[in-house]
Every structure is written in C-alpha cells, then in structure tokens.
Coordinates of C-alpha atoms in Angstrom, one line a residue:
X1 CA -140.3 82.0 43.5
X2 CA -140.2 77.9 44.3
X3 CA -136.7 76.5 43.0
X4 CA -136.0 73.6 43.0
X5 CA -133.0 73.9 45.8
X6 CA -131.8 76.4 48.1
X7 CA -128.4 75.4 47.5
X8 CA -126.8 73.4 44.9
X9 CA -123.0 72.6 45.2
X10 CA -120.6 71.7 42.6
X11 CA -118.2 69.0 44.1
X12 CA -117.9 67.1 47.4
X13 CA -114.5 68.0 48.4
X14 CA -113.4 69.6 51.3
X15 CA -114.7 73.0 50.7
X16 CA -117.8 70.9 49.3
X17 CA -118.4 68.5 52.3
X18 CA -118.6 71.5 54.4
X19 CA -121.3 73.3 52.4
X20 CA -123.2 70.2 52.8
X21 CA -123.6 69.7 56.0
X22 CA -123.7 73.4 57.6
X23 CA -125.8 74.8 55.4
X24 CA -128.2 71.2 56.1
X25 CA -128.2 72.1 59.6
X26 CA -128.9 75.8 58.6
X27 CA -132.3 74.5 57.2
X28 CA -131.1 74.9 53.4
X29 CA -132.3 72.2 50.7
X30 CA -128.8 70.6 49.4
X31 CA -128.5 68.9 46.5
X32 CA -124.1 68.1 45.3
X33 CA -123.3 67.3 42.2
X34 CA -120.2 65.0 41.8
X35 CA -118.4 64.3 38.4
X36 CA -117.0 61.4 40.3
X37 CA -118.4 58.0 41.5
X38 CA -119.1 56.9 45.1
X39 CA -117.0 54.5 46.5
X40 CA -117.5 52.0 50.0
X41 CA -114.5 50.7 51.2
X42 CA -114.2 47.5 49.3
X43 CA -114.7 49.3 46.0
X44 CA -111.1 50.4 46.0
X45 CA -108.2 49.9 44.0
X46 CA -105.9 46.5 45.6
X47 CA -102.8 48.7 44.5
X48 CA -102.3 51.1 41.9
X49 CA -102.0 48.8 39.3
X50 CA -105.5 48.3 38.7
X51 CA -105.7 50.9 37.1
X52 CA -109.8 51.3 36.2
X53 CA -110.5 52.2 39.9
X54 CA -107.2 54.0 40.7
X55 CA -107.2 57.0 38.0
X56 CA -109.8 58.9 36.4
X57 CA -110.1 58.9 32.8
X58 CA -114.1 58.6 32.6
X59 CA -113.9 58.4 28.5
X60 CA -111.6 55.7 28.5
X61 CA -113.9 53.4 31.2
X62 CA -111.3 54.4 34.2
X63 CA -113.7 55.7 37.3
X64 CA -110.7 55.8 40.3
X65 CA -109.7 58.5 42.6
X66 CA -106.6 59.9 40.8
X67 CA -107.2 62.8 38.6
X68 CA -103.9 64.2 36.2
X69 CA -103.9 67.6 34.9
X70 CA -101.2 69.1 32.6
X71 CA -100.5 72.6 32.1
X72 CA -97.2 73.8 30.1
X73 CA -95.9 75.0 33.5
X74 CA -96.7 71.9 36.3
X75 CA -98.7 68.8 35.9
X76 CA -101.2 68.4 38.7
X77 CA -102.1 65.3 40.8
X78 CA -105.3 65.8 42.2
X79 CA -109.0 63.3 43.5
X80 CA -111.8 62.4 42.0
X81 CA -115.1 60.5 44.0
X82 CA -117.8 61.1 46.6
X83 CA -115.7 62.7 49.1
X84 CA -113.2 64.4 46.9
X85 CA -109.4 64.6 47.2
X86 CA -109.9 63.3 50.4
X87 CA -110.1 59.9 48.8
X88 CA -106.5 59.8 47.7
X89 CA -104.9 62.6 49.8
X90 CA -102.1 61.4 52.3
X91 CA -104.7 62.6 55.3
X92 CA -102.1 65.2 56.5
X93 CA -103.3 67.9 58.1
X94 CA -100.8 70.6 59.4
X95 CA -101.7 74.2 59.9
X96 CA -100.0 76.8 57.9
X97 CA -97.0 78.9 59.6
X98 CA -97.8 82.4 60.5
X99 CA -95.6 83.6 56.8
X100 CA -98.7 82.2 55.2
X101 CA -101.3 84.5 56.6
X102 CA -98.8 87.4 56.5
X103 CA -98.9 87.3 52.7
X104 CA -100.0 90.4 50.7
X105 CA -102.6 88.6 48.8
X106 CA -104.7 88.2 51.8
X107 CA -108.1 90.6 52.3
X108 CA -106.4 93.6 54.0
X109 CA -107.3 94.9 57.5
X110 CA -108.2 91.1 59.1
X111 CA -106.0 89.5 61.4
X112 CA -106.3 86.1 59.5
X113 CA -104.6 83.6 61.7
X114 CA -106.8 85.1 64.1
X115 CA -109.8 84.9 62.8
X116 CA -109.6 81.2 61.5
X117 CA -108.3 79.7 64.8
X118 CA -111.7 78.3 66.1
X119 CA -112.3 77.7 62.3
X120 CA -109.5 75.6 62.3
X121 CA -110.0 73.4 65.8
X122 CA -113.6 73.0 64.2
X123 CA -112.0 71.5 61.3
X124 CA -109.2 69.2 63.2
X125 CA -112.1 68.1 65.7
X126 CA -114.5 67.3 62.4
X127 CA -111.4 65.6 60.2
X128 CA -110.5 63.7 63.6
X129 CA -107.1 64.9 63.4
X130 CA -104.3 62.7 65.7
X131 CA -101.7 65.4 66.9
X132 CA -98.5 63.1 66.2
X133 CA -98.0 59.7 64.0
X134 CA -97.4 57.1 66.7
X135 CA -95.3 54.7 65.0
X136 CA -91.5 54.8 64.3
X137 CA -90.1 52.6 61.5
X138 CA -87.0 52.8 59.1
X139 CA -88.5 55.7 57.1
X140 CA -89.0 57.6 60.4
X141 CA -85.5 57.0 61.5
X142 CA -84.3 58.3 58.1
X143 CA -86.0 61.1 58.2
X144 CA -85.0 62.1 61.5
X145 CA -81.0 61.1 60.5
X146 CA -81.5 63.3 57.4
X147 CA -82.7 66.5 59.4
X148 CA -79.9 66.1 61.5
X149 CA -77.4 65.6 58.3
X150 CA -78.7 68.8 56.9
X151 CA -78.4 71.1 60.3
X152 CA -81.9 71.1 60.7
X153 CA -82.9 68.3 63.1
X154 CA -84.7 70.8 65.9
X155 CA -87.7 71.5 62.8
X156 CA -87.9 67.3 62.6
X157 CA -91.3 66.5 63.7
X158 CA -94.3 63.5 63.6
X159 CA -97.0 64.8 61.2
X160 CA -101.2 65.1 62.3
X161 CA -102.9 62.7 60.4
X162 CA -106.2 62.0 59.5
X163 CA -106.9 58.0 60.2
X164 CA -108.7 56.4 63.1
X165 CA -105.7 54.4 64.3
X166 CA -107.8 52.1 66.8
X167 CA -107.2 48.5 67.5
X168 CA -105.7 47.5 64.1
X169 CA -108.6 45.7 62.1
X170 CA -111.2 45.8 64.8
X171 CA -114.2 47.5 63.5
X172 CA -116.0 49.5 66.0
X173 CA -119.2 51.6 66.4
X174 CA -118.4 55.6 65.3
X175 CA -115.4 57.2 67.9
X176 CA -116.0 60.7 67.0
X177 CA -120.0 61.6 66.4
X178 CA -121.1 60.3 69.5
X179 CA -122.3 57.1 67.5
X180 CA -123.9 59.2 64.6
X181 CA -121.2 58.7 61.9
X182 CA -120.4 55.5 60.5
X183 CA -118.7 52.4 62.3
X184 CA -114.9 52.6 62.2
X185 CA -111.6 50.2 61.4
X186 CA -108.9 50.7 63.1
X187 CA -105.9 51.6 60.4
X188 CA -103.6 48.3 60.0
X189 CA -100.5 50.4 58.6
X190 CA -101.1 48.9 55.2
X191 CA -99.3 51.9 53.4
X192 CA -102.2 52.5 50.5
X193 CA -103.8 55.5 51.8
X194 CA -103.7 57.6 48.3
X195 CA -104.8 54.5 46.2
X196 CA -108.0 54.4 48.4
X197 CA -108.3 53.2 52.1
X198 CA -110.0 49.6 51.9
X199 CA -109.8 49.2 55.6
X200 CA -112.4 52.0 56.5
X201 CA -109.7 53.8 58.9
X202 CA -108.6 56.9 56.4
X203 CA -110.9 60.0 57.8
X204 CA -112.4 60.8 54.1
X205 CA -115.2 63.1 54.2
X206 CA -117.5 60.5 53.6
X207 CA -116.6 59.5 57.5
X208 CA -117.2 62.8 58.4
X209 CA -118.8 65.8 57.0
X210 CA -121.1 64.0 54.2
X211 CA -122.1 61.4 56.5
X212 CA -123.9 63.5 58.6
X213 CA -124.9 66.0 55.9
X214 CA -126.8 63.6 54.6
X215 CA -128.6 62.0 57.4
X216 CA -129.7 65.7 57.7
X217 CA -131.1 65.8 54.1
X218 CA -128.3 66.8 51.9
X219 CA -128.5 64.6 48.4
X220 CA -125.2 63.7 46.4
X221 CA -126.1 63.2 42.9
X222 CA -122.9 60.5 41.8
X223 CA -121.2 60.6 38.2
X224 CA -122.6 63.8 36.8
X225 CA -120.3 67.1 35.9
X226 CA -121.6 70.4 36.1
X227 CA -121.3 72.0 32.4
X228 CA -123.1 75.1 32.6
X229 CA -123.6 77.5 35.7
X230 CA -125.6 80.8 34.5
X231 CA -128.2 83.5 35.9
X232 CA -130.9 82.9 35.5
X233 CA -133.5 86.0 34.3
X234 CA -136.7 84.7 37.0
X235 CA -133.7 84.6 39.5
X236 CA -131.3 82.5 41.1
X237 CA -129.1 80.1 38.5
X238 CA -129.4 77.5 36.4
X239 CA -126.9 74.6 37.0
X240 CA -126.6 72.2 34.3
X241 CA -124.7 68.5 34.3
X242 CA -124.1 65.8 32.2
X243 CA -123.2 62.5 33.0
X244 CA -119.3 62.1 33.5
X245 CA -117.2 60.3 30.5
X246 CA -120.4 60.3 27.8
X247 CA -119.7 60.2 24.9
X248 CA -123.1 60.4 23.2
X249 CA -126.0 59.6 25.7
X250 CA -125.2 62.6 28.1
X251 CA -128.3 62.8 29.8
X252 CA -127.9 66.6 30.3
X253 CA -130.4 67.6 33.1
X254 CA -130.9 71.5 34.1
X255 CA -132.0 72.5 37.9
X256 CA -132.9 75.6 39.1
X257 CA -131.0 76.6 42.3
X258 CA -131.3 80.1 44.4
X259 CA -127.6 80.0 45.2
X260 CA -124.3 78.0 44.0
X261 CA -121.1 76.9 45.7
X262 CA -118.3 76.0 43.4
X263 CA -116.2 73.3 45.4
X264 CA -115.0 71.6 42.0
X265 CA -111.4 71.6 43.3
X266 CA -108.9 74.6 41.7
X267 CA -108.8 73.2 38.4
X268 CA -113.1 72.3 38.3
X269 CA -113.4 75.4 39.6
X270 CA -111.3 77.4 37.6
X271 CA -112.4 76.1 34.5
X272 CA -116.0 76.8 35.2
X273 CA -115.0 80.5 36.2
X274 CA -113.0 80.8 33.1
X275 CA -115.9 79.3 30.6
X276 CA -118.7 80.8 32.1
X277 CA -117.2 84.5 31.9
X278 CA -116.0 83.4 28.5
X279 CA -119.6 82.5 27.0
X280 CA -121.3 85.5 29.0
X281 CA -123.6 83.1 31.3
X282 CA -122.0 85.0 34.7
X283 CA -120.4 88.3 32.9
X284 CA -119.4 90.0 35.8
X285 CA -116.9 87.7 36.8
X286 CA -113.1 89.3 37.9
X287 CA -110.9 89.7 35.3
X288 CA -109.2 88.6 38.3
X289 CA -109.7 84.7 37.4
X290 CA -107.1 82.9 36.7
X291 CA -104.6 84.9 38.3
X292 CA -102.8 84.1 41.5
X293 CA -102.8 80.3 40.7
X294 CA -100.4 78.9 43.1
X295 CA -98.7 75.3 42.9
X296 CA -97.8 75.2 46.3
X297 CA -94.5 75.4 44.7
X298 CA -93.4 72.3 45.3
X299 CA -91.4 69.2 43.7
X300 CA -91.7 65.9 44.4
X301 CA -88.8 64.0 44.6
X302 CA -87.5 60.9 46.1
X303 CA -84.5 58.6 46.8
X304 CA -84.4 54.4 45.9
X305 CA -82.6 51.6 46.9
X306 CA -81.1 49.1 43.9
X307 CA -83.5 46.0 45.8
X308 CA -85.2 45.6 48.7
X309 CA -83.4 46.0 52.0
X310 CA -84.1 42.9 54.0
X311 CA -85.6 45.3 57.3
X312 CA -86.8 48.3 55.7
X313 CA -89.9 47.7 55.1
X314 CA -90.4 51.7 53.6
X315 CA -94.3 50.4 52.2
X316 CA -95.1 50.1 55.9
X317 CA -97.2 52.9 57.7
X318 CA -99.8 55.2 56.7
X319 CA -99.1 57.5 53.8
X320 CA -97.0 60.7 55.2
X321 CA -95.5 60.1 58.9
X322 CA -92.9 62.5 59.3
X323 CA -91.2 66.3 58.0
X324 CA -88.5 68.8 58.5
X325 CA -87.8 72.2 57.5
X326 CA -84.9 72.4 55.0
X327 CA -84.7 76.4 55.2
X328 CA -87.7 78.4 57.0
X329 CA -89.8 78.5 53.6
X330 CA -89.4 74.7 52.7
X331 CA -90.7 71.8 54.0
X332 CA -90.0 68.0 53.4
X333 CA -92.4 65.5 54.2
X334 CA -92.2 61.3 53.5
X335 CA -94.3 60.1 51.2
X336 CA -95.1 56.5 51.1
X337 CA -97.4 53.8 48.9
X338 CA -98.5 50.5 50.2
X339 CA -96.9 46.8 48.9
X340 CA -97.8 46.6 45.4
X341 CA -98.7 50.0 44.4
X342 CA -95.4 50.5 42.0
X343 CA -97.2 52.2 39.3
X344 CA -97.4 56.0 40.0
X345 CA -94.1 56.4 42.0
X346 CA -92.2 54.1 39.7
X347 CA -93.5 55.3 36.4
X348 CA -92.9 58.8 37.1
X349 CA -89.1 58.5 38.7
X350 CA -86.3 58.9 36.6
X351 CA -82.2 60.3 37.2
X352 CA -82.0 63.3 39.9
X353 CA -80.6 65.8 37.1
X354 CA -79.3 69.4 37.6
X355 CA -82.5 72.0 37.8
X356 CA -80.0 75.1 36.6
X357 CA -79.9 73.4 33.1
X358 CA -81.8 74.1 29.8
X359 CA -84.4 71.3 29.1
X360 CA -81.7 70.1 26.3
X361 CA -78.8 69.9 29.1
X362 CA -81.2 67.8 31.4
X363 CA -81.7 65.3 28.9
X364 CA -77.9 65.1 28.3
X365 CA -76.9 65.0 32.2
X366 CA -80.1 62.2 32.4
X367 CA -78.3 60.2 29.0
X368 CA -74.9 60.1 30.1
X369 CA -75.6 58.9 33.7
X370 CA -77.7 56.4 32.0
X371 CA -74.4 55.3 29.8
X372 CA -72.0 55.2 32.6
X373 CA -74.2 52.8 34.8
X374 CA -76.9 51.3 32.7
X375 CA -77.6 48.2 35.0
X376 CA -77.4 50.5 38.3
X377 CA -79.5 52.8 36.3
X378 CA -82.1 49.8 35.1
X379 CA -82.5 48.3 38.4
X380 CA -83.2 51.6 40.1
X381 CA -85.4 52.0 37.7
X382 CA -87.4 48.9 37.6
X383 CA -91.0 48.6 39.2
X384 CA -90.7 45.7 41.2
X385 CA -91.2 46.2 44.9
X386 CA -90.1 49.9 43.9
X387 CA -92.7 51.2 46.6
X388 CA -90.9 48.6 49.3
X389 CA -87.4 50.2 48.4
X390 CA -87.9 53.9 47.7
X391 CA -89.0 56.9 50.1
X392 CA -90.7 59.7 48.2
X393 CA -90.4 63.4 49.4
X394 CA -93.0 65.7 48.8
X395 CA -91.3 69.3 49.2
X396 CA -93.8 72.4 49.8
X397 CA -92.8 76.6 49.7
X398 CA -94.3 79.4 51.2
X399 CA -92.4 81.5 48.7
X400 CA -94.1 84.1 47.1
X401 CA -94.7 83.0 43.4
X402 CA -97.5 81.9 40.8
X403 CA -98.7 81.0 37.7
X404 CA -101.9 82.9 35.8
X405 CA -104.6 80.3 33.5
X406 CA -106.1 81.3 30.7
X407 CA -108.6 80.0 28.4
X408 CA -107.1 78.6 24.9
X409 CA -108.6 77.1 22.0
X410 CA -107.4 73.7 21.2
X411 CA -109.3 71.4 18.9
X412 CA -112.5 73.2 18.7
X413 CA -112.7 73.1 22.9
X414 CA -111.5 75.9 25.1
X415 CA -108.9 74.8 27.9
X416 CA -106.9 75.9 30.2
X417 CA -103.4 77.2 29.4
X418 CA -100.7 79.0 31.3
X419 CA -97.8 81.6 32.3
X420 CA -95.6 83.0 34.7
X421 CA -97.8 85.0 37.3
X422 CA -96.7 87.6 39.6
X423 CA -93.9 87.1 42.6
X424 CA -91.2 84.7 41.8
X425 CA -91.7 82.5 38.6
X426 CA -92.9 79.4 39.4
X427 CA -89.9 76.9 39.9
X428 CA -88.9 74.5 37.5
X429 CA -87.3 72.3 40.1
X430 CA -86.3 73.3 43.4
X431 CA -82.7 73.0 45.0
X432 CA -83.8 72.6 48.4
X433 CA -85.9 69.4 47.2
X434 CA -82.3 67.9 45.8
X435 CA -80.4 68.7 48.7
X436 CA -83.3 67.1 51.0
X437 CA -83.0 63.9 49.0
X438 CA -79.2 63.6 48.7
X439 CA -79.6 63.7 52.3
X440 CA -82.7 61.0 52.5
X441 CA -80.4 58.5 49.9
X442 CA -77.0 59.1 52.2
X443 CA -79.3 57.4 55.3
X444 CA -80.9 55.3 53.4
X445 CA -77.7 53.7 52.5
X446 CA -76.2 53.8 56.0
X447 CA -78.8 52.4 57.4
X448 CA -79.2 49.2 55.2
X449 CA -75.8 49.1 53.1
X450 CA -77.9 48.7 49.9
X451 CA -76.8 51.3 46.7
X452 CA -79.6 54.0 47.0
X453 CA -79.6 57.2 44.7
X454 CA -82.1 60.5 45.1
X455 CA -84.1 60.7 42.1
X456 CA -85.9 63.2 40.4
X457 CA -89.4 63.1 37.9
X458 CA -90.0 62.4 34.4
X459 CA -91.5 66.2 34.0
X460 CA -89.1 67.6 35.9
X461 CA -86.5 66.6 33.3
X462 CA -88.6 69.1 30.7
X463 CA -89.4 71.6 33.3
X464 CA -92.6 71.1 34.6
X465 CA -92.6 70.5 38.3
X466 CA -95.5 67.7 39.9
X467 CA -97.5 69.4 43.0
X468 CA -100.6 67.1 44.1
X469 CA -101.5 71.2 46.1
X470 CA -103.1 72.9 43.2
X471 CA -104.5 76.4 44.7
X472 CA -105.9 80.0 43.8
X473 CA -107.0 81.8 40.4
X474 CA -110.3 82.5 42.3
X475 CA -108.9 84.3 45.7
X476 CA -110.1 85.4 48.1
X477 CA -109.7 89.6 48.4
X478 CA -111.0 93.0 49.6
X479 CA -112.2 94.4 46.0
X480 CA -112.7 92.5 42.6
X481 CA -109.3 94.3 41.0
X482 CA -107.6 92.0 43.6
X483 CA -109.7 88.4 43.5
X484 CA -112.6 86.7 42.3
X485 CA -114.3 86.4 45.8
X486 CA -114.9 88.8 48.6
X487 CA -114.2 88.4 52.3
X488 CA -117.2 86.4 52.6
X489 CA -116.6 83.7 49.6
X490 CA -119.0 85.5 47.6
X491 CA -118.0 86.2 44.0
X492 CA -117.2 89.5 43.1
X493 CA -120.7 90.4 40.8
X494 CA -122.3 87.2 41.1
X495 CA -122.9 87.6 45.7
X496 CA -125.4 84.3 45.1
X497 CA -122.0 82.5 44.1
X498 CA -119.9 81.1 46.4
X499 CA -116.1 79.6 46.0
X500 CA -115.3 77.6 49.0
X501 CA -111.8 75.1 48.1
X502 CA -108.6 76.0 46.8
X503 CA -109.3 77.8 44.3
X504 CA -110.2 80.9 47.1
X505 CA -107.2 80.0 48.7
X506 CA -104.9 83.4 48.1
X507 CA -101.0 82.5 49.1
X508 CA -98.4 78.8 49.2
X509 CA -99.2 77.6 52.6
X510 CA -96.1 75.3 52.3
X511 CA -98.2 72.4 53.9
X512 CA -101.0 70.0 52.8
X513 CA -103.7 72.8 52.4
X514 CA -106.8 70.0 53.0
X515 CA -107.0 71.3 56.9
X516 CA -106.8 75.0 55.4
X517 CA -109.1 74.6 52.9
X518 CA -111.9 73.1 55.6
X519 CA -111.1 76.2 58.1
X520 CA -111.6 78.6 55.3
X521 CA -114.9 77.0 53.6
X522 CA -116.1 76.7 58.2
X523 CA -115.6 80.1 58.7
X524 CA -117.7 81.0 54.9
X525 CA -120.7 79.0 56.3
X526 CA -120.9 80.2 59.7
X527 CA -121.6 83.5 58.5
X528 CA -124.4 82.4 56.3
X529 CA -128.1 83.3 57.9
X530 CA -130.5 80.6 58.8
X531 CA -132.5 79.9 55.9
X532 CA -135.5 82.2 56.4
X533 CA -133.6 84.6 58.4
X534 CA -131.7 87.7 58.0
X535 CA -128.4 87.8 56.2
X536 CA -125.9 90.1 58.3
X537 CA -123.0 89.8 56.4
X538 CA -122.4 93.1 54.2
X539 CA -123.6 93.5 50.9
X540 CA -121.2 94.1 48.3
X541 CA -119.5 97.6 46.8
X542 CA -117.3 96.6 44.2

C-alpha cells in the first residue's frame, strides 16, 4: 500500500542523523521530525545568559539547545535543535575501553569491539574527529600537574575532538566532503562550544550527516514532537506530532510511515516506549523498557579560584581539551565555558561536601563551612567571570550499575519516575570525582597563588548526581527478557521499529558516548536492504 514515507524518524541526533542520510542513500523516502528548532550559526546564544536561545523550555517561550530533566535519582543535562545534542555537546569523541564491550549486558555470542571497529572509523571519518587537542594552556598544564599529583600521570592524555580547527576565523569551502558539505570556520578557541558554536567550526551534525542527507532528499520537519507512535491495522504506523511548546493551537498532524526509528535521545525515547506500551498503541513492547537505564555514573564537579588569575585565562580553548584516569574505571576530563557564559556552571556550584553523609548531614557540613568563611564562601560563589576562574571536571565510570524508569501519574500526565536498577546503585556522589578535584584546586593554586577550593553541585548536596550521558532503558540484547531491541536495532515485537541512540546503548562506556552512539546507529543501517531489495538480516524468534 502507498504511505506516505518509507521511513520516518523521530529526532535528529546522532543515532537520528545517521538514519537520515544512510537510509537516503539506500533509496528510502526520509522524513525527521524534530521537537526542536533549527539553528545557523548566528542564531546562537552570545553566552548562556541569554537564556531564550540557550535552554529549552518551549512553554515558557525558551527555544535553546539545553534541555534539563529531573528524576528522583540524577538530573539530566541533555540537547535540543536540528542536529541534536550535538548542538551543545563538548564535541568529544573517545572510544570506549575494551571493559565496556566486555559487559554482561551486551548481545551474547558477538565479539562487539570487533564488530564496531570499521563502524567506528566510519563515524570518526564522518564527525571529522582530530586525534589530539593541539593547544596547551593553563588548564592543560593543570590537568597534566594533577594526574601526576594523584599517581596517575602515564593515563594523562589530549582528548579527539570534533571542531575544524583551520586557520582561526578564515572561512573556507567544505574540508571533509570533497566540497559537498557546507563551507567551514576555522575554530577561534572562543570556549562556548555547549552554548552553541557561532563560529561555524563545532562538527554538529548539521555539518555532517544531515547536510548531506538532505541534499539526497531527506526532509527535517523543525519544532514538532512526536506524541503518538502506533500500528497501524492497513500496515506500517501512524506517527503523530504536535507542534513543540502549544499550548492550545497544536496543530496535530498524523503521517503514515512503513517503518520508524526512534532517535528521540534516552529520555524522548524512553518516554515514547513507556507511553505507547502503556496506552496499548505498540503492546508488544519488553517489559524490558525502562530497565538498564545507565547515567554514565558520573558527577560533575569542579574547582574555582576566589577572582580571576591575571594569566589563566581557564575560558580559553574549545570545550573539553584534556583527561586522565583516576582508577582504571574512572575518568576525569576538563570542562570549560567560554567568557561570559557564568550561568550554568555558576548557578549549579555550591561547597564540595562529604558524599558518605545523609542528605541532612550535607546540608550541615555545606552551613557550617558557609559560617566559618562567609566572604571566601561568597566570592567563590559569585557569578562574575566564574567561567574565567573555575575548571569544571566531568567524571565518567564504567562501573556496573543503573537505574530502572517507570511511568507515574502526576497531575493528570504520566511521567517518568525512578529506582535503583540492577548492579551497583547508582552513586550519589562519587569519591574519585572529590579526590580528582582536590587535586585540580591544589594546581590551580600553585600555579597562580590565588585561593581556589574544589566544589561540588547544588543536587549533589540532596543526592542526585548531574550526568549530561543519559543512556539505556531500551538495550540492545539477544531475546526480549533481556532488552527492548534485538541485535539488529529492531524492537523486540514491533521488527518495523527501530531504536538507534542511547537509549539501545546497554553498559557505562565511561567516555562521551556521542562517537559510540554513531558507530552503533552505522553498523544498524548498513545492514538494512536497499529499498526494493531483499532484507537479509534474520527475522525475529522472540
């Protein structure tokens, strides 16, 4: 019967952007849907402080690029826009240690690090990955002085990034397409590569992947959220969207589609699963969803200096430059925003208080060492120039732990909820992350003679951890008592589903997942057929 796509895709993402443009080459009829707007360069937040095109809050008139979730157990920083989290990601790209692919939650009887390695050169080649950051500032040198403080200076290392670094400011016809992508910038250091790259040199997947997927027909439908994904009884599905942040013209619109790939990001994603199972519309999903939701179990910490040391310039570089391995399961990376960008790093920094306390004897440890030192304390705490005098640390696991969602009703809407999953619990703080930082603060301070302290998160004080690496509840796995998705990104009972980002992704790969995540959604797509021809992957037998 005639629908009206092959395909249609639910998010532009990394998983997304893939879909688009493979399955565009395959001969498919693409059509994305993207709750978020499109963005050229200029259209991006100065700094975070203008705050309608930095975060997303669509009912309250705020289209940016930075989405916040909250759960009772983490609070998640994730993207919104044409193109994803790769709008506001710190274009870090490192494969995943071999501990990642050896995890028990994988499909058994597939050598995975195997079998993604051409999947994930395609995906370096494609994000126009640069092996090593180049440059070597003050935040470089403290990093590397930390590592060596902590015993651990051998696992120091330049991180792969994501940015066109080029003739700073010279614009340029494409470098990586062979002229077929669009014209280039050369990256100019400014620091604001997670508010939104103005310059044009960030790799986003509107560089890359989408830019090519649709100069080979793919269409990206802007500003409308998928709301409904059911079978449909003539065949295929019936995808329905609104248009994002309504309130009362919603404009819902219904289109008929022969196949779907969810690539909504692990919470988009998720939440679909969850509401579509829920309301019968695609009854055969797992009860599988939901669990194995992984935070990357990570913290994200920091250390900051009382003002501005007069050489440091910490703002200056692109957005993650450096890491080192605290232990052989945790990793420390820098973290950095751009001159002016105060308001996400400085708002959420509070006191570095002890983790192995009750959420009561946090608050107590945070009050007193805000009595003994109140104008250390206010100055430290201040968001002026904070981005210019504070080094964040993003700290990633590979430990073996998780969280399971659930759907909840809460004023008359089901959300998501959750609890404690299976491994490890989920960590409430992490001791390595407070050891790294001590560590960052001591060379901070040696370096410049300014007063610098570590410090901690506002939610980490009440127990929820930040990680900007939300992952799982819809894994990937060898039978539907296991996952959501087979081998092949096909969900288990609905095969003309697909999952393609994080949500498939099964284990902590204790790095930035965006490279993983591409590998994963290249290797789904280069087993699909040509349209027209035969399929030769294996049907399902769960």
């Amino acid at each position: 019967m005639p629908y009206d796509e092959d395909v249609v895709i639910v998010g532009s993402g990394f998983g997304g952007s893939v879909a688009a443009l493979r399955l565009s080459e395959k001969g498919y009829r693409v059509r994305v849907f993207e709750a978020g707007r499109r963005f050229e360069d200029h259209d991006f937040a100065k700094t975070s402080w203008d705050v309608r095109r930095y975060l997303w809050a669509p009912r309250l008139g705020c289209f940016g690029v930075q989405r916040i979730h909250r759960l009772p157990h983490v609070m998640i920083l994730a993207g919104a826009g044409v193109g994803g989290g790769s709008l506001n990601y710190a274009n870090t790209l490192y494969e995943p240690p071999p501990t990642f692919f050896a995890d028990r939650n994988w499909p058994a009887g597939v050598d995975w690090q195997g079998e993604l390695a051409p999947h994930y050169a395609t995906a370096t080649r494609m994000l126009g990955v640069v092996d090593e950051y180049p440059h070597t500032g003050p935040v470089e040198r403290i990093m590397a002085g930390a590592a060596q403080d902590l015993g651990v200076g051998d696992t120091f290392r330049r991180a792969p990034v994501g940015v066109f670094l080029g003739m700073p400011g010279v614009r340029v016809p494409d470098p990586f397409f062979d002229g077929e992508g669009p014209d280039r910038t050369g990256c100019t250091l400014c620091g604001n590569c997670m508010i939104g790259c103005r310059v044009g040199a960030k790799n986003t997947l509107v560089k890359n992947y989408l830019a090519l997927a649709e100069r080979r027909g793919a269409r990206i439908d802007e500003m409308r959220t998928v709301v409904d994904v059911r079978e449909d009884p003539r065949g295929g599905f019936l995808v329905t969207t609104e248009r994002s942040g309504a309130w009362l013209r919603r404009r819902r619109q219904t289109v008929q589609a022969e196949q779907v790939v969810l690539a909504a990001g692990t919470w988009g994603t998720q939440q679909l699963l969850h509401r579509m199972r829920a309301s019968g519309a695609l009854p055969r999903i797992s009860d599988a969803v939901g669990q194995i939701t992984r935070t990357n179990s990570e913290a994200l910490d920091g250390a900051v200096a009382t003002r501005v040391p007069d050489a440091a310039g910490y703002a200056h570089g692109v957005a993650i430059t450096t890491s080192f391995h605290v232990d052989e399961r945790t990793h420390v990376e820098n973290v950095r925003y751009g001159p002016g960008s105060n308001l996400m790093g400085g708002a959420l920094a509070t006191v570095l208080v002890p983790g192995d306390q009750s959420v009561a004897g946090r608050l107590v440890s945070l009050i007193g060492a805000l009595a003994r030192h109140p104008l250390r304390q206010l100055r430290l705490a201040g968001l002026h120039r904070w981005s210019e005098r504070g080094i964040i640390a993003l700290v990633m696991q590979t430990a073996d732990n998780s969280l399971t969602l659930s759907l909840r009703r809460r004023f008359g809407r089901d959300v998501l909820t959750s609890r404690q999953g299976h491994g490890e619990p989920n960590p409430s703080h992490l001791p390595e992350a407070h050891r790294a930082v001590a560590a960052i603060a001591r060379r901070m301070q040696q370096e410049t003679g300014v007063r610098t302290e570590p410090r901690g998160s506002w939610p980490e004080v009440f127990g929820i951890p930040l990680t900007a690496h939300f992952l799982g509840g819809a894994v990937i796995s060898e039978s539907p008592d296991r996952g959501v998705v087979d081998p092949w990104n096909r969900v288990w009972g609905h095969p003309g589903i697909h999952v393609v980002d994080g949500a498939a992704v099964p284990a902590n790969p204790g790095v930035n997942p965006s490279l993983t995540i591409t590998a994963l959604a290249e290797r789904a797509f280069a087993h699909w057929p040509r349209r027209g021809h035969e399929d030769r992957r294996p049907p399902q037998m769960g």
